Tab-separated table of C-alpha atoms and ligand atoms in Angstrom:
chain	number	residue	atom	x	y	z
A	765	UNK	CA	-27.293	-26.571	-60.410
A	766	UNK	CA	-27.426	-23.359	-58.296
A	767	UNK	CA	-29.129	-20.828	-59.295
A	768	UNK	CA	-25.754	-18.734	-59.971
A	769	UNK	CA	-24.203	-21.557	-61.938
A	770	UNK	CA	-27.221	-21.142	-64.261
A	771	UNK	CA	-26.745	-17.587	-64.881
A	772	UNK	CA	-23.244	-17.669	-65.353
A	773	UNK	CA	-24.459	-20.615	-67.820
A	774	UNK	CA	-26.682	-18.028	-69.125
A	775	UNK	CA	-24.105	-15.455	-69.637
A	776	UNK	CA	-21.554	-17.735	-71.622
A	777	UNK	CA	-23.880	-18.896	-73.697
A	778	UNK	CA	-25.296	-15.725	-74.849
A	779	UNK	CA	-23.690	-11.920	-76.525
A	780	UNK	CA	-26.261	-9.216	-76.219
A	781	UNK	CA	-27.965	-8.814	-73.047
A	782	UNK	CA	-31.038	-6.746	-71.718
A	783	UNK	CA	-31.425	-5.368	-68.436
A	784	UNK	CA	-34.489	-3.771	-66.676
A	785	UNK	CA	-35.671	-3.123	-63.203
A	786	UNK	CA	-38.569	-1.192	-61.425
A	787	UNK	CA	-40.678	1.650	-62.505
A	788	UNK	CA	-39.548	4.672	-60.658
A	789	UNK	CA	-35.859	3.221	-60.090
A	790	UNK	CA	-34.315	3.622	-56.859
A	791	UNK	CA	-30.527	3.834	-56.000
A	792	UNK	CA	-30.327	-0.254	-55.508
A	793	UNK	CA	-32.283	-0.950	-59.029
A	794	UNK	CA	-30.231	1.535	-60.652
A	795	UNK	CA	-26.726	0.796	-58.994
A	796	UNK	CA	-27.494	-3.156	-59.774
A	797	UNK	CA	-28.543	-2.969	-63.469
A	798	UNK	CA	-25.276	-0.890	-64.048
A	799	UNK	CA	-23.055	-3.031	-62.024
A	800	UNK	CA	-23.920	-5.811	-63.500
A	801	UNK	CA	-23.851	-3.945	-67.298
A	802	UNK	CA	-20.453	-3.139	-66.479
A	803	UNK	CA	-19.114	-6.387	-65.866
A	804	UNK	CA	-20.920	-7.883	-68.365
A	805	UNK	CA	-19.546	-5.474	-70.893
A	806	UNK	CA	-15.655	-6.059	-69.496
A	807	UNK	CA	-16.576	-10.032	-70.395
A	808	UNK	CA	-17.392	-8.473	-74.295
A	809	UNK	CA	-20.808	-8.597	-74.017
A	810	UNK	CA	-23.251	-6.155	-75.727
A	811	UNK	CA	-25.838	-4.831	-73.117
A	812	UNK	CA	-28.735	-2.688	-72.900
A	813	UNK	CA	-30.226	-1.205	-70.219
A	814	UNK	CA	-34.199	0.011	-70.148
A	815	UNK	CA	-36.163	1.231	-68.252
A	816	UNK	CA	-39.530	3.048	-67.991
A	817	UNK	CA	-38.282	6.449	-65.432
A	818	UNK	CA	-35.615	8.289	-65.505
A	819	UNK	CA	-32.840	7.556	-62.769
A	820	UNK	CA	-33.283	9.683	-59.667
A	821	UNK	CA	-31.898	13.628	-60.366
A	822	UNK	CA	-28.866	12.759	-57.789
A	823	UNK	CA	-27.588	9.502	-59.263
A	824	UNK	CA	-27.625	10.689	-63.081
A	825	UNK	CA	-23.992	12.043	-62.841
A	826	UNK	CA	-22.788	8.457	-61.689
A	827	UNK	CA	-21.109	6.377	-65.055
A	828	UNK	CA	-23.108	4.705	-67.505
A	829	UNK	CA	-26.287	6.185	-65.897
A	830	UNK	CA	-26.880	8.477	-68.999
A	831	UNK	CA	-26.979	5.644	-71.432
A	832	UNK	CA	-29.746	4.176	-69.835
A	833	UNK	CA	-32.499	3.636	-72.485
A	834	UNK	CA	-36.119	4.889	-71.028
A	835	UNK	CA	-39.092	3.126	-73.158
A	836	UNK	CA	-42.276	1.645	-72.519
A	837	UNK	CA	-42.100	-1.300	-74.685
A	838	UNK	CA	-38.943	-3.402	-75.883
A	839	UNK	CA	-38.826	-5.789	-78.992
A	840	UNK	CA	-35.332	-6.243	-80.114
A	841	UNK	CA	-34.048	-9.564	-80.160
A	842	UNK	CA	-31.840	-10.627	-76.719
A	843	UNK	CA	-30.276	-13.594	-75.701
A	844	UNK	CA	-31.929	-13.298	-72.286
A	845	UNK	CA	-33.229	-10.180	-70.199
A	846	UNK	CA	-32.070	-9.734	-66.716
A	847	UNK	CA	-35.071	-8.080	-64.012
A	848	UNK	CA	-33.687	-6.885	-60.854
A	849	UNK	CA	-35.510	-6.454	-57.922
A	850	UNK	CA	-38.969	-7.330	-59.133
A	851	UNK	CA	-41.425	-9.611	-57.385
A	852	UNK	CA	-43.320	-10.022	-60.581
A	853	UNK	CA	-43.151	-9.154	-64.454
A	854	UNK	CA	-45.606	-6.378	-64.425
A	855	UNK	CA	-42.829	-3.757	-61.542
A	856	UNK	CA	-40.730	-2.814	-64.804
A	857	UNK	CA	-44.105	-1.100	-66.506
A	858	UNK	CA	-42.637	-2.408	-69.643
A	859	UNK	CA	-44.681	-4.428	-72.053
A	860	UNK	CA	-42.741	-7.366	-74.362
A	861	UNK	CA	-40.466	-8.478	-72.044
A	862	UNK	CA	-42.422	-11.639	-71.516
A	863	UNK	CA	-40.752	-12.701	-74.810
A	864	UNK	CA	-37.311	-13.002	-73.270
A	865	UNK	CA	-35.440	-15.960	-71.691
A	866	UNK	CA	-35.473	-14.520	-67.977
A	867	UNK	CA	-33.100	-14.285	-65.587
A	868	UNK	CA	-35.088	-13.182	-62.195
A	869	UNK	CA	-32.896	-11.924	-59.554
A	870	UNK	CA	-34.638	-10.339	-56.132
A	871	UNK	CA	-34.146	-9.453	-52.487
A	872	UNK	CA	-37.255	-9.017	-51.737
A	873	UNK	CA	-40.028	-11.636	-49.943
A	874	UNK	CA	-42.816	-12.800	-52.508
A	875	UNK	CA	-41.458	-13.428	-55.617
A	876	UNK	CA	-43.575	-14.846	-58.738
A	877	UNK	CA	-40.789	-17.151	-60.055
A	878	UNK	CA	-41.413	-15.611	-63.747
A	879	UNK	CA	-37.919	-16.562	-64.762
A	880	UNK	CA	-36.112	-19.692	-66.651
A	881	UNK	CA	-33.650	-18.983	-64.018
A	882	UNK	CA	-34.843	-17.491	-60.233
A	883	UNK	CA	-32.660	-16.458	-57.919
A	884	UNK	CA	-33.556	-14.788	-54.828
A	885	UNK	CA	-31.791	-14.096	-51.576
A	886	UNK	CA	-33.796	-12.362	-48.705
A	887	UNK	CA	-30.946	-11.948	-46.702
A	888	UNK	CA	-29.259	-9.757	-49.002
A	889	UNK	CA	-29.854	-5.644	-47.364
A	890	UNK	CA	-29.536	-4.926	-51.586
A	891	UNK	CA	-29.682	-5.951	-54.592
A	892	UNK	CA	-26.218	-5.231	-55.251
A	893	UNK	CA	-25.280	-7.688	-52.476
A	894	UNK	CA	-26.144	-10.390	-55.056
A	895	UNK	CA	-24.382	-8.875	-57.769
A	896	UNK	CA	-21.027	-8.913	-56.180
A	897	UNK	CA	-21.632	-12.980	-55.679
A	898	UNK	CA	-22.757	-13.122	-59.521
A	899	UNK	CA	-19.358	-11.028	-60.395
A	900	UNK	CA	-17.441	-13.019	-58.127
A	901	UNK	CA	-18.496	-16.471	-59.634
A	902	UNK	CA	-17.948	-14.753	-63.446
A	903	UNK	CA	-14.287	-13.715	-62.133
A	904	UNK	CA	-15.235	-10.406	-63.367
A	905	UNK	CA	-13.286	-7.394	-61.166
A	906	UNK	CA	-14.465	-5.080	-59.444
A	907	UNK	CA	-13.528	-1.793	-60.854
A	908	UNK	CA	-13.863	1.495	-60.038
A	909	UNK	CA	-16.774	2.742	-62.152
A	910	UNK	CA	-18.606	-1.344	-60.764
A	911	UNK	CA	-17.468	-0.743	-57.183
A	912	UNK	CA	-19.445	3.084	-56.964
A	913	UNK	CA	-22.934	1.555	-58.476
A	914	UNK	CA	-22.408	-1.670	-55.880
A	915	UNK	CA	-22.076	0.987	-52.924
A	916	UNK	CA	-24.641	3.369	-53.814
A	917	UNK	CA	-27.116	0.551	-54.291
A	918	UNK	CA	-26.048	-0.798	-50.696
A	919	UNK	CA	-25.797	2.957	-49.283
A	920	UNK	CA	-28.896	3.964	-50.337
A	921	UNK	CA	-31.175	0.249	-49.742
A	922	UNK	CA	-29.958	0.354	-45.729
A	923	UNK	CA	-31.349	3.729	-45.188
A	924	UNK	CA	-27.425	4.805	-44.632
A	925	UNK	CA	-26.449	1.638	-43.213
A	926	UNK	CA	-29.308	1.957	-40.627
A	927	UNK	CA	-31.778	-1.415	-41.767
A	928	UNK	CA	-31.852	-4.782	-40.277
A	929	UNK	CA	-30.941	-6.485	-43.247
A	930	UNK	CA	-27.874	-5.344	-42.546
A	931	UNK	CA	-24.523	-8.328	-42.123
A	932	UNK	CA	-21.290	-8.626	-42.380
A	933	UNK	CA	-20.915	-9.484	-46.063
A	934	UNK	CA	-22.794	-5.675	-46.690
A	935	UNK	CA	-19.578	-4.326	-44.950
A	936	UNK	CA	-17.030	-6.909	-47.180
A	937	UNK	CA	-18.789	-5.048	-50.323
A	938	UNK	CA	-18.348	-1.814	-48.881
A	939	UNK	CA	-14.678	-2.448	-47.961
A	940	UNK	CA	-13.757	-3.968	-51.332
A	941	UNK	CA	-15.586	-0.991	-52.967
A	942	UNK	CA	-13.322	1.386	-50.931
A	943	UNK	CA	-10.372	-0.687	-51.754
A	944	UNK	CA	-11.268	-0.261	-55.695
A	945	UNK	CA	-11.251	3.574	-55.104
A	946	UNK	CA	-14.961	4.176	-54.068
A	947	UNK	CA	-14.837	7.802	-52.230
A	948	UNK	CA	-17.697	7.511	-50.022
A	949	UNK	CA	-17.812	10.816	-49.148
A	950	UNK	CA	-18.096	12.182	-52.855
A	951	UNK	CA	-21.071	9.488	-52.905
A	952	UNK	CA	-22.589	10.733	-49.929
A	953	UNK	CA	-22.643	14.186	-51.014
A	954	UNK	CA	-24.218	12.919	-54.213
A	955	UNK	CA	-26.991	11.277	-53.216
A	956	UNK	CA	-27.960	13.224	-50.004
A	957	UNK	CA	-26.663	17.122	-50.632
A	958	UNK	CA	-27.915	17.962	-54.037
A	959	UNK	CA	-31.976	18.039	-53.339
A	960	UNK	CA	-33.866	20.923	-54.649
A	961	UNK	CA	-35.855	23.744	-52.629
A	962	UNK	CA	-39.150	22.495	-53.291
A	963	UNK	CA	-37.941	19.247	-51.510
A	964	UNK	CA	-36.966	21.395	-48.384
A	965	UNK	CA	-40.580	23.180	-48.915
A	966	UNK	CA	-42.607	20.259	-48.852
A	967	UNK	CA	-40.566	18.183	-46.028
A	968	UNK	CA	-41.754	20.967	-44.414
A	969	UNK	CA	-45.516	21.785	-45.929
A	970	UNK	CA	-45.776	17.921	-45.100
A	971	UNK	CA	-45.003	17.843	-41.557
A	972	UNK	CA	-46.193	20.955	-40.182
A	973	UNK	CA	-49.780	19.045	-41.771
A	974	UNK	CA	-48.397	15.695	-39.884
A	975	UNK	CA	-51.263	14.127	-37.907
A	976	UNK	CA	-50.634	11.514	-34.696
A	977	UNK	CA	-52.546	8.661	-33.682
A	978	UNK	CA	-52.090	5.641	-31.678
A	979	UNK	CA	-51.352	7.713	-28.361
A	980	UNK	CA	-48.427	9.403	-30.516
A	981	UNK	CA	-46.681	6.393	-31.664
A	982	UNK	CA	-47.952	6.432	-35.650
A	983	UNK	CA	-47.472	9.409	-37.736
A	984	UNK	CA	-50.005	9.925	-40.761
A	985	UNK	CA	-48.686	12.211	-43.359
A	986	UNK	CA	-51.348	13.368	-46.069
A	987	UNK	CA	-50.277	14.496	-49.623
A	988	UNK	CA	-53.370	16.547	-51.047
A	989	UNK	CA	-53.821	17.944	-54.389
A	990	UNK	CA	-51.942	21.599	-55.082
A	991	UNK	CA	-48.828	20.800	-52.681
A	992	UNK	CA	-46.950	19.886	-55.537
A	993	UNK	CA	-47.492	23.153	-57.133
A	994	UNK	CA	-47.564	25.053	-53.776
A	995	UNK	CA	-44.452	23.880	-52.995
A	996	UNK	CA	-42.128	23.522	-56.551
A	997	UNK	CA	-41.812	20.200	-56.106
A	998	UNK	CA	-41.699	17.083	-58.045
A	999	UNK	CA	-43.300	13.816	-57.517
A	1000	UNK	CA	-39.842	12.825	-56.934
A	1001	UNK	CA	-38.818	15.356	-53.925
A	1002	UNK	CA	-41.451	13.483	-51.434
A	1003	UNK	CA	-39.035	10.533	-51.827
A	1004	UNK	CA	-37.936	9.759	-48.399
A	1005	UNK	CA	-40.024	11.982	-46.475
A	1006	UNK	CA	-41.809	9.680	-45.249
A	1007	UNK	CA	-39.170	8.170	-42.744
A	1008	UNK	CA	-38.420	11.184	-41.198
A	1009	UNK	CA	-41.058	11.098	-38.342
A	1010	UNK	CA	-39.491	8.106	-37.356
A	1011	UNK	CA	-36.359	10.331	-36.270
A	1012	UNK	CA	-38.514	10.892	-33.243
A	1013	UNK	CA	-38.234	8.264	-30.219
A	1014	UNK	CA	-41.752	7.143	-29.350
A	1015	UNK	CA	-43.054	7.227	-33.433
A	1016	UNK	CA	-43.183	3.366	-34.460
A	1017	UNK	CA	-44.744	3.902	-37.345
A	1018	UNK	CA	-45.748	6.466	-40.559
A	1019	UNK	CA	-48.745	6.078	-42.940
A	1020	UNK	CA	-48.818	8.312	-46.408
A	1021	UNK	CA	-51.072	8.756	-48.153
A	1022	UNK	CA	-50.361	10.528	-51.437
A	1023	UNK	CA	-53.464	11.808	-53.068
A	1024	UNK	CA	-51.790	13.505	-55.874
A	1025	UNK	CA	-49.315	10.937	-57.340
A	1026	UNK	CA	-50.511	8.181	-60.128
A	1027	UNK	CA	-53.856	7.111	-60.290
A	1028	UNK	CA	-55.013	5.794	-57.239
A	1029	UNK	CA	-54.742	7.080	-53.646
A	1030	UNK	CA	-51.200	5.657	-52.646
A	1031	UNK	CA	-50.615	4.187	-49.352
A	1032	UNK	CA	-47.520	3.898	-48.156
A	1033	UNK	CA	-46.180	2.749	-44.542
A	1034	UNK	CA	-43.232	2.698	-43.053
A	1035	UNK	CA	-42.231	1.123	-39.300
A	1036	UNK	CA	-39.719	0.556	-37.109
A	1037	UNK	CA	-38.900	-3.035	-36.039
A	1038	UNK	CA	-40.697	-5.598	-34.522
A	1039	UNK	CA	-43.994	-3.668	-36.375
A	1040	UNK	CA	-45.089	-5.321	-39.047
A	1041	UNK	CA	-46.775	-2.781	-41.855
A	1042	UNK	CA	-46.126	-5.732	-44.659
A	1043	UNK	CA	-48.750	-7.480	-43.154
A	1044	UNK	CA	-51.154	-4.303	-43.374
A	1045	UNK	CA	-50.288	-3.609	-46.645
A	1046	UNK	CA	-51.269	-7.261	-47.687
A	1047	UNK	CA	-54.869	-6.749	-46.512
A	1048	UNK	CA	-54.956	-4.314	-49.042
A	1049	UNK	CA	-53.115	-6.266	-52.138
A	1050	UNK	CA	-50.262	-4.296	-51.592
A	1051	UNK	CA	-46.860	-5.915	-50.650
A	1052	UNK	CA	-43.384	-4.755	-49.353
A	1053	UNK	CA	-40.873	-5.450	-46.404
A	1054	UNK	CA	-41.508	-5.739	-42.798
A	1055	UNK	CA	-40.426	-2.142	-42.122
A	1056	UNK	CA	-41.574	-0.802	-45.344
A	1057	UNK	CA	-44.694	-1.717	-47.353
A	1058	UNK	CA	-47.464	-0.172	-49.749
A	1059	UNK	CA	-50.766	-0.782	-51.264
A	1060	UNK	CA	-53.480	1.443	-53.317
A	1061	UNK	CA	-56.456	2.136	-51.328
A	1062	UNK	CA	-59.625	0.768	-52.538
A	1063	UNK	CA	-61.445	4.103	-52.594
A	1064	UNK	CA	-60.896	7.713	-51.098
A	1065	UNK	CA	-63.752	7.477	-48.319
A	1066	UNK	CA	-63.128	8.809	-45.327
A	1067	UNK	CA	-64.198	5.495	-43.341
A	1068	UNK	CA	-61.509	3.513	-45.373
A	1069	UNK	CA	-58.964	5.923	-44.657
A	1070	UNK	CA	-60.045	5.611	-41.058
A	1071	UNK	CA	-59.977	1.734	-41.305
A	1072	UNK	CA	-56.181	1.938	-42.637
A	1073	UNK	CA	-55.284	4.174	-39.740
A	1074	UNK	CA	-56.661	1.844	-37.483
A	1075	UNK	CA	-55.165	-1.176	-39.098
A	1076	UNK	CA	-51.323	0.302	-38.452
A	1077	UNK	CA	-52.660	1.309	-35.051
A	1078	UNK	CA	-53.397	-2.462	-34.446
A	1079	UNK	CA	-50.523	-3.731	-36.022
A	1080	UNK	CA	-48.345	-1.574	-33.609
A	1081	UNK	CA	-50.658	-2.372	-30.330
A	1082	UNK	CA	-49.535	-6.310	-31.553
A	1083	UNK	CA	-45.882	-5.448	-30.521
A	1084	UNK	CA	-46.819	-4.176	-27.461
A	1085	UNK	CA	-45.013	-1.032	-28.002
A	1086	UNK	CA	-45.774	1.220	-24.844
A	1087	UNK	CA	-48.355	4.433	-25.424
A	1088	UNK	CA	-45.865	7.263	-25.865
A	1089	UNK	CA	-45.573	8.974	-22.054
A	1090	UNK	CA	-46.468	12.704	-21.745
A	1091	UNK	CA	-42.738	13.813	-21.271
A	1092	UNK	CA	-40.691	11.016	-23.227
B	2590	MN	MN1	-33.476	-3.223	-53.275
């Protein structure tokens, strides 16, 4: 039995569904859970979706979004919980849900196997990748309202159709989705042209305090306490600004460190191919992809700091990416 024939076993077996993903859901976690709501709903199934954050600001006009439930702990009776995209049982912030029959379905390398049924697929460049298979092997259609959450979640986990994860069956979704009515420009203009101005202000506060290291070739961005404020930003707004150094030719690689956000001082690392930050970020008992990772720094001290910075210097000099040239 495949791993798909036991959740579509899972599926006809059972009427009222729960569905979670991440803390702090991205546009692939929150694109999935719907998608897959959706068609499970056209097959007359009850479902629920929770989760503990609020969809991000620019996908809460998309359908269903605003029925998503937001609560810290579940205990309603379900005839199994889905968890997308999370390597372990602890990423949905959630407690309870270890009462469930689970179905585990992932994209991303390291997975705990917490499920009755685990299905992963690293070659999928989304979440929603796997979906599409799941609705295709239900015979469930894909509609409109489906098609939208399957290419946001695909639009928004390449980077804009810019990550290696990238294949041909990405671009089969995409064309099917514009073929069920998808208007990928609407979507576009969604999820990229509706940020606020204290995102604008603190792209900017944030780079013009940019730091480089590694002969130019590793950008280390530093979130202190008060930008927020400074700025009229959210926690939310620094989303993404983190990859734009990488716009620039001879930067391989960006550290962050975000001194303000949760509890801990937040590393997070981002790289352009063949450098490896997952491996740096495992040092640390942090995780991720190849390309981007993160981990919670041990302490604040300026020595570890140093000893991070240092670490993604190595990782890049392992590549044998070229010092960045005085005119290049
Ligand atoms: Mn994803």
């Amino acid at each position: 039995v495949t791993p798909i024939e036991a959740i579509v076993e899972e599926i006809a077996r059972g009427r009222r569904f729960l569905i979670t993903s991440h803390a702090r859901p991205d546009g692939d976690s929150i694109g999935s859970q719907v998608a897959l709501a959706l068609a499970l709903e056209g097959l007359g199934k009850q479902v629920t979706i929770v989760n503990r954050d609020p969809a991000p600001a620019s996908l809460l006009s998309l359908p269903r979004v605003e029925d998503i439930v937001l609560a810290d702990r579940v205990d309603e009776p379900f005839d199994a919980l889905f968890v997308m995209e999370c390597g372990d049982l602890a990423r949905p912030g959630i407690e309870g849900l270890d009462k469930y029959r689970i179905v585990n379905i992932d994209h991303h390398p390291g997975n705990a196997m917490y499920g009755v049924v685990n299905w992963f697929d690293t070659s999928a460049a989304a979440c929603g990748e796997m979906v599409v298979e799941l609705l295709d092997a239900l015979g469930a259609p894909l509609t409109r309202d489906i098609a939208t959450h399957l290419y946001v979640a695909i639009l928004t986990d390449t980077g804009s159709f810019r990550h290696s994860s990238i294949s041909p069956r990405t671009f089969e979704i995409c064309r099917r989705a514009a073929e069920a009515g998808v208007d990928a420009a609407s979507i576009a203009r969604q999820v990229y042209e509706t940020a606020s101005l204290g995102k604008l202000r603190i792209t900017g506060a944030l780079l013009q305090r940019m730091r480089l290291e590694a002969g130019g070739r590793l950008a280390v961005l530093t979130l202190d306490d008060g930008l927020l404020q400074e700025t009229g930003a959210s926690a939310e707004d620094i989303d993404g600004v983190i990859n734009l150094p990488l716009n620039v030719k001879d930067i391989v690689a960006v550290a962050m460190f975000k001194e303000a956000i949760d509890d801990g001082l937040r590393v997070s690392l981002r790289s352009k191919a063949p450098v490896d930050v997952r491996a740096v970020a495992q040092r640390y008992g942090g995780g991720g992809h190849t390309s981007a990772a993160g981990f919670t720094a041990p302490d604040r001290e300026p020595a570890t700091l140093a000893r991070i910075v240092q670490d993604v210097a190595a990782a890049i000099d392992l590549t044998g990416v070229d010092r960045a040239t005085p005119d290049s």
